[in-house]
């Protein structure tokens, strides 16, 4: 007689009827059902579409230069490579919206399950902060909670000032704003390689401002990971 492991899918809450075998005896049980796993796979970034090698922005076949990266290079000139598993649309967009803006903390379990933090010999993992005022209103920091759920050791080096949402501003107006980031905790970053983690990568301005501030501490190499792009 084959025994079954009965768990419920974290996303749809339907039962996961997984046979109990020697193959899965030594691993953690699945937390997403096959149907929900399939939905996440549909929005994974793949190689069939031409993308900027640096920021993963979709480009036309005729484009040779990413305009976003060119714009940022002229102002920051910081080298980095974005790593990201998902496009910010569909189920990923819905999940992040409900998690961040509707304060559904439970969803950090799902995000922690589907994302894959890059492997590497990073000296430090540093989350991109959100303002303390928003963390208090939300009762949690969205990026930090996912890192905790995945058991990732991170350092809160940066802080950021509270500002009104800038969704209505174009990138020219946004670039004229002062850098909102500040060093919250001084640690030795001279010659270190770090991984910056954020939830959403859009134009890259936020990441570049954070790296600009950290560059004053003589970081040797920047890597960037976002839940979605």
mmCIF file of C-alpha atoms in Angstrom:
data_model
loop_
_atom_site.group_PDB
_atom_site.id
_atom_site.type_symbol
_atom_site.label_atom_id
_atom_site.label_comp_id
_atom_site.label_asym_id
_atom_site.label_seq_id
_atom_site.Cartn_x
_atom_site.Cartn_y
_atom_site.Cartn_z
ATOM 1 C CA UNK A 1 0.000 0.000 0.000
ATOM 2 C CA UNK A 2 1.365 3.442 -0.986
ATOM 3 C CA UNK A 3 1.029 6.121 1.660
ATOM 4 C CA UNK A 4 0.332 9.728 0.641
ATOM 5 C CA UNK A 5 1.505 13.040 2.046
ATOM 6 C CA UNK A 6 -1.506 15.355 2.400
ATOM 7 C CA UNK A 7 -0.566 19.027 2.346
ATOM 8 C CA UNK A 8 -2.516 22.016 1.123
ATOM 9 C CA UNK A 9 -1.269 24.283 -1.625
ATOM 10 C CA UNK A 10 -0.134 27.612 -0.191
ATOM 11 C CA UNK A 11 -1.666 29.460 -3.114
ATOM 12 C CA UNK A 12 -5.048 27.862 -3.914
ATOM 13 C CA UNK A 13 -5.409 25.879 -0.643
ATOM 14 C CA UNK A 14 -6.439 22.744 -2.522
ATOM 15 C CA UNK A 15 -5.028 19.438 -1.215
ATOM 16 C CA UNK A 16 -1.722 18.204 -2.607
ATOM 17 C CA UNK A 17 -1.966 14.443 -2.838
ATOM 18 C CA UNK A 18 1.695 13.459 -3.081
ATOM 19 C CA UNK A 19 2.693 9.761 -2.907
ATOM 20 C CA UNK A 20 5.055 8.992 -0.026
ATOM 21 C CA UNK A 21 8.068 7.320 -1.652
ATOM 22 C CA UNK A 22 11.781 6.832 -1.041
ATOM 23 C CA UNK A 23 12.402 9.648 -3.561
ATOM 24 C CA UNK A 24 10.625 12.313 -1.523
ATOM 25 C CA UNK A 25 11.368 10.851 1.907
ATOM 26 C CA UNK A 26 14.451 13.042 2.361
ATOM 27 C CA UNK A 27 13.091 16.288 0.943
ATOM 28 C CA UNK A 28 10.539 18.786 2.141
ATOM 29 C CA UNK A 29 6.996 18.204 0.824
ATOM 30 C CA UNK A 30 5.713 20.315 -2.067
ATOM 31 C CA UNK A 31 3.918 23.460 -0.950
ATOM 32 C CA UNK A 32 2.417 24.396 -4.340
ATOM 33 C CA UNK A 33 0.202 22.118 -6.399
ATOM 34 C CA UNK A 34 1.049 21.304 -10.021
ATOM 35 C CA UNK A 35 -1.600 23.699 -11.341
ATOM 36 C CA UNK A 36 -0.225 26.674 -9.416
ATOM 37 C CA UNK A 37 3.381 25.777 -10.242
ATOM 38 C CA UNK A 38 2.379 25.863 -13.912
ATOM 39 C CA UNK A 39 0.976 29.374 -13.555
ATOM 40 C CA UNK A 40 4.267 30.662 -12.162
ATOM 41 C CA UNK A 41 6.313 28.945 -14.868
ATOM 42 C CA UNK A 42 4.313 30.749 -17.559
ATOM 43 C CA UNK A 43 5.755 34.100 -16.494
ATOM 44 C CA UNK A 44 9.352 33.019 -16.136
ATOM 45 C CA UNK A 45 11.869 35.029 -18.118
ATOM 46 C CA UNK A 46 13.148 32.962 -21.044
ATOM 47 C CA UNK A 47 15.640 33.332 -23.880
ATOM 48 C CA UNK A 48 13.168 33.453 -26.766
ATOM 49 C CA UNK A 49 12.778 37.242 -26.407
ATOM 50 C CA UNK A 50 15.642 39.674 -26.966
ATOM 51 C CA UNK A 51 16.574 41.392 -23.720
ATOM 52 C CA UNK A 52 19.213 43.780 -22.475
ATOM 53 C CA UNK A 53 22.007 41.645 -21.032
ATOM 54 C CA UNK A 54 22.402 44.038 -18.105
ATOM 55 C CA UNK A 55 18.854 44.891 -16.980
ATOM 56 C CA UNK A 56 16.765 42.246 -18.868
ATOM 57 C CA UNK A 57 14.528 44.868 -20.473
ATOM 58 C CA UNK A 58 12.696 43.617 -23.573
ATOM 59 C CA UNK A 59 14.250 45.041 -26.746
ATOM 60 C CA UNK A 60 13.222 44.975 -30.374
ATOM 61 C CA UNK A 61 15.384 43.045 -32.808
ATOM 62 C CA UNK A 62 16.572 46.360 -34.276
ATOM 63 C CA UNK A 63 17.651 47.881 -30.952
ATOM 64 C CA UNK A 64 21.357 47.628 -30.254
ATOM 65 C CA UNK A 65 21.494 49.742 -27.072
ATOM 66 C CA UNK A 66 19.168 49.681 -24.066
ATOM 67 C CA UNK A 67 17.972 53.265 -23.620
ATOM 68 C CA UNK A 68 17.310 52.769 -19.898
ATOM 69 C CA UNK A 69 20.852 51.542 -19.243
ATOM 70 C CA UNK A 70 22.345 54.258 -21.429
ATOM 71 C CA UNK A 71 20.393 56.896 -19.469
ATOM 72 C CA UNK A 72 21.604 55.469 -16.140
ATOM 73 C CA UNK A 73 25.207 54.962 -17.281
ATOM 74 C CA UNK A 74 25.466 58.627 -18.201
ATOM 75 C CA UNK A 75 24.538 59.573 -14.638
ATOM 76 C CA UNK A 76 25.911 56.773 -12.452
ATOM 77 C CA UNK A 77 28.321 54.628 -14.515
ATOM 78 C CA UNK A 78 28.035 51.680 -12.124
ATOM 79 C CA UNK A 79 28.505 48.156 -13.460
ATOM 80 C CA UNK A 80 26.143 45.406 -12.320
ATOM 81 C CA UNK A 81 24.130 42.465 -13.600
ATOM 82 C CA UNK A 82 20.428 42.069 -12.842
ATOM 83 C CA UNK A 83 19.239 38.558 -12.070
ATOM 84 C CA UNK A 84 15.529 37.906 -11.997
ATOM 85 C CA UNK A 85 13.198 34.938 -12.494
ATOM 86 C CA UNK A 86 9.857 36.546 -13.255
ATOM 87 C CA UNK A 87 8.183 39.213 -15.334
ATOM 88 C CA UNK A 88 6.069 41.680 -13.351
ATOM 89 C CA UNK A 89 2.724 40.613 -14.774
ATOM 90 C CA UNK A 90 0.010 38.042 -14.240
ATOM 91 C CA UNK A 91 0.138 36.071 -11.037
ATOM 92 C CA UNK A 92 3.443 37.635 -9.907
ATOM 93 C CA UNK A 93 2.023 41.171 -10.200
ATOM 94 C CA UNK A 94 -1.165 40.161 -8.387
ATOM 95 C CA UNK A 95 0.780 38.472 -5.592
ATOM 96 C CA UNK A 96 3.192 41.362 -5.007
ATOM 97 C CA UNK A 97 0.344 43.894 -5.087
ATOM 98 C CA UNK A 98 -1.665 41.994 -2.499
ATOM 99 C CA UNK A 99 1.442 41.316 -0.412
ATOM 100 C CA UNK A 100 2.784 44.877 -0.350
ATOM 101 C CA UNK A 101 -0.228 47.131 -0.683
ATOM 102 C CA UNK A 102 -3.009 45.026 0.821
ATOM 103 C CA UNK A 103 -0.614 43.886 3.599
ATOM 104 C CA UNK A 104 -1.230 40.176 3.121
ATOM 105 C CA UNK A 105 1.834 38.900 4.984
ATOM 106 C CA UNK A 106 0.913 35.261 4.324
ATOM 107 C CA UNK A 107 1.987 35.674 0.689
ATOM 108 C CA UNK A 108 5.645 36.019 1.645
ATOM 109 C CA UNK A 109 5.599 32.214 2.003
ATOM 110 C CA UNK A 110 4.593 31.844 -1.643
ATOM 111 C CA UNK A 111 7.166 34.377 -2.870
ATOM 112 C CA UNK A 112 9.871 32.658 -0.828
ATOM 113 C CA UNK A 113 8.907 29.360 -2.431
ATOM 114 C CA UNK A 114 8.964 30.487 -6.068
ATOM 115 C CA UNK A 115 11.985 32.814 -6.184
ATOM 116 C CA UNK A 116 15.562 31.580 -6.303
ATOM 117 C CA UNK A 117 18.196 33.774 -4.673
ATOM 118 C CA UNK A 118 21.323 33.684 -6.877
ATOM 119 C CA UNK A 119 24.134 31.509 -5.611
ATOM 120 C CA UNK A 120 27.525 33.122 -5.329
ATOM 121 C CA UNK A 121 30.326 34.040 -2.995
ATOM 122 C CA UNK A 122 28.739 37.277 -1.847
ATOM 123 C CA UNK A 123 30.270 38.918 1.192
ATOM 124 C CA UNK A 124 26.949 40.513 2.089
ATOM 125 C CA UNK A 125 23.303 40.387 1.019
ATOM 126 C CA UNK A 126 21.742 43.846 1.390
ATOM 127 C CA UNK A 127 17.994 44.447 0.900
ATOM 128 C CA UNK A 128 16.786 47.664 -0.710
ATOM 129 C CA UNK A 129 14.945 49.379 2.151
ATOM 130 C CA UNK A 130 11.516 50.917 2.233
ATOM 131 C CA UNK A 131 10.865 53.974 4.437
ATOM 132 C CA UNK A 132 10.346 53.258 8.125
ATOM 133 C CA UNK A 133 6.980 55.039 7.929
ATOM 134 C CA UNK A 134 5.713 52.584 5.312
ATOM 135 C CA UNK A 135 7.089 49.583 7.209
ATOM 136 C CA UNK A 136 5.221 50.740 10.313
ATOM 137 C CA UNK A 137 2.002 51.256 8.338
ATOM 138 C CA UNK A 138 2.364 47.857 6.662
ATOM 139 C CA UNK A 139 3.698 46.229 9.890
ATOM 140 C CA UNK A 140 6.490 44.495 7.964
ATOM 141 C CA UNK A 141 9.247 45.068 5.407
ATOM 142 C CA UNK A 142 8.285 43.110 2.257
ATOM 143 C CA UNK A 143 11.795 42.274 1.030
ATOM 144 C CA UNK A 144 13.210 41.394 4.437
ATOM 145 C CA UNK A 145 10.304 39.081 5.259
ATOM 146 C CA UNK A 146 10.912 36.999 2.138
ATOM 147 C CA UNK A 147 14.647 36.799 2.898
ATOM 148 C CA UNK A 148 13.845 35.657 6.434
ATOM 149 C CA UNK A 149 11.434 33.029 5.116
ATOM 150 C CA UNK A 150 14.183 31.684 2.841
ATOM 151 C CA UNK A 151 16.725 31.678 5.676
ATOM 152 C CA UNK A 152 18.994 34.213 3.955
ATOM 153 C CA UNK A 153 21.425 36.111 6.169
ATOM 154 C CA UNK A 154 21.289 39.809 5.294
ATOM 155 C CA UNK A 155 22.540 43.151 6.582
ATOM 156 C CA UNK A 156 20.421 46.283 6.959
ATOM 157 C CA UNK A 157 23.049 48.726 5.751
ATOM 158 C CA UNK A 158 20.796 51.199 3.962
ATOM 159 C CA UNK A 159 17.905 53.378 5.000
ATOM 160 C CA UNK A 160 15.701 55.603 2.851
ATOM 161 C CA UNK A 161 13.757 58.801 3.399
ATOM 162 C CA UNK A 162 9.976 58.889 3.176
ATOM 163 C CA UNK A 163 8.726 60.473 -0.047
ATOM 164 C CA UNK A 164 5.368 60.718 -1.811
ATOM 165 C CA UNK A 165 4.943 58.009 -4.432
ATOM 166 C CA UNK A 166 6.634 59.001 -7.700
ATOM 167 C CA UNK A 167 4.644 56.853 -10.123
ATOM 168 C CA UNK A 168 3.387 59.953 -11.926
ATOM 169 C CA UNK A 169 6.873 61.377 -12.551
ATOM 170 C CA UNK A 170 8.855 60.611 -15.689
ATOM 171 C CA UNK A 171 12.498 59.542 -15.374
ATOM 172 C CA UNK A 172 13.829 63.033 -16.170
ATOM 173 C CA UNK A 173 11.921 64.525 -13.232
ATOM 174 C CA UNK A 174 12.787 61.592 -10.966
ATOM 175 C CA UNK A 175 16.516 61.835 -11.697
ATOM 176 C CA UNK A 176 16.495 65.474 -10.549
ATOM 177 C CA UNK A 177 15.335 64.418 -7.077
ATOM 178 C CA UNK A 178 18.013 64.056 -4.402
ATOM 179 C CA UNK A 179 19.219 60.583 -3.499
ATOM 180 C CA UNK A 180 16.886 59.344 -0.706
ATOM 181 C CA UNK A 181 19.255 56.614 0.543
ATOM 182 C CA UNK A 182 21.578 56.927 3.518
ATOM 183 C CA UNK A 183 23.963 54.621 5.347
ATOM 184 C CA UNK A 184 22.099 53.284 8.355
ATOM 185 C CA UNK A 185 24.760 50.906 9.623
ATOM 186 C CA UNK A 186 28.482 51.222 8.969
ATOM 187 C CA UNK A 187 30.095 47.903 8.125
ATOM 188 C CA UNK A 188 33.332 47.137 6.317
ATOM 189 C CA UNK A 189 32.478 47.010 2.600
ATOM 190 C CA UNK A 190 35.881 47.984 1.229
ATOM 191 C CA UNK A 191 36.734 45.485 -1.510
ATOM 192 C CA UNK A 192 33.595 43.408 -0.861
ATOM 193 C CA UNK A 193 31.172 41.819 -3.310
ATOM 194 C CA UNK A 194 27.529 42.346 -2.399
ATOM 195 C CA UNK A 195 24.115 41.211 -3.594
ATOM 196 C CA UNK A 196 21.393 43.873 -3.528
ATOM 197 C CA UNK A 197 17.846 42.484 -3.318
ATOM 198 C CA UNK A 198 14.639 44.297 -4.269
ATOM 199 C CA UNK A 199 11.100 43.188 -5.010
ATOM 200 C CA UNK A 200 10.511 44.962 -8.350
ATOM 201 C CA UNK A 201 12.988 46.326 -10.902
ATOM 202 C CA UNK A 202 11.435 48.946 -13.180
ATOM 203 C CA UNK A 203 13.673 51.687 -14.595
ATOM 204 C CA UNK A 204 16.708 50.845 -12.453
ATOM 205 C CA UNK A 205 16.883 54.296 -10.869
ATOM 206 C CA UNK A 206 16.220 53.029 -7.333
ATOM 207 C CA UNK A 207 18.925 50.361 -7.569
ATOM 208 C CA UNK A 208 21.446 52.784 -9.048
ATOM 209 C CA UNK A 209 20.834 55.351 -6.323
ATOM 210 C CA UNK A 210 21.354 52.677 -3.693
ATOM 211 C CA UNK A 211 24.582 51.528 -5.351
ATOM 212 C CA UNK A 212 25.740 55.145 -5.659
ATOM 213 C CA UNK A 213 25.426 55.553 -1.895
ATOM 214 C CA UNK A 214 27.140 52.222 -1.183
ATOM 215 C CA UNK A 215 29.949 53.129 -3.595
ATOM 216 C CA UNK A 216 31.176 55.648 -1.018
ATOM 217 C CA UNK A 217 32.173 52.586 1.055
ATOM 218 C CA UNK A 218 34.369 51.241 -1.792
ATOM 219 C CA UNK A 219 32.322 48.169 -2.712
ATOM 220 C CA UNK A 220 34.300 46.053 -5.191
ATOM 221 C CA UNK A 221 31.401 44.472 -7.107
ATOM 222 C CA UNK A 222 27.626 44.832 -7.223
ATOM 223 C CA UNK A 223 25.122 42.094 -8.073
ATOM 224 C CA UNK A 224 21.387 42.771 -8.218
ATOM 225 C CA UNK A 225 18.467 40.401 -7.726
ATOM 226 C CA UNK A 226 14.772 41.312 -8.028
ATOM 227 C CA UNK A 227 11.716 39.149 -7.449
ATOM 228 C CA UNK A 228 10.220 40.524 -10.678
ATOM 229 C CA UNK A 229 11.122 42.783 -13.554
#
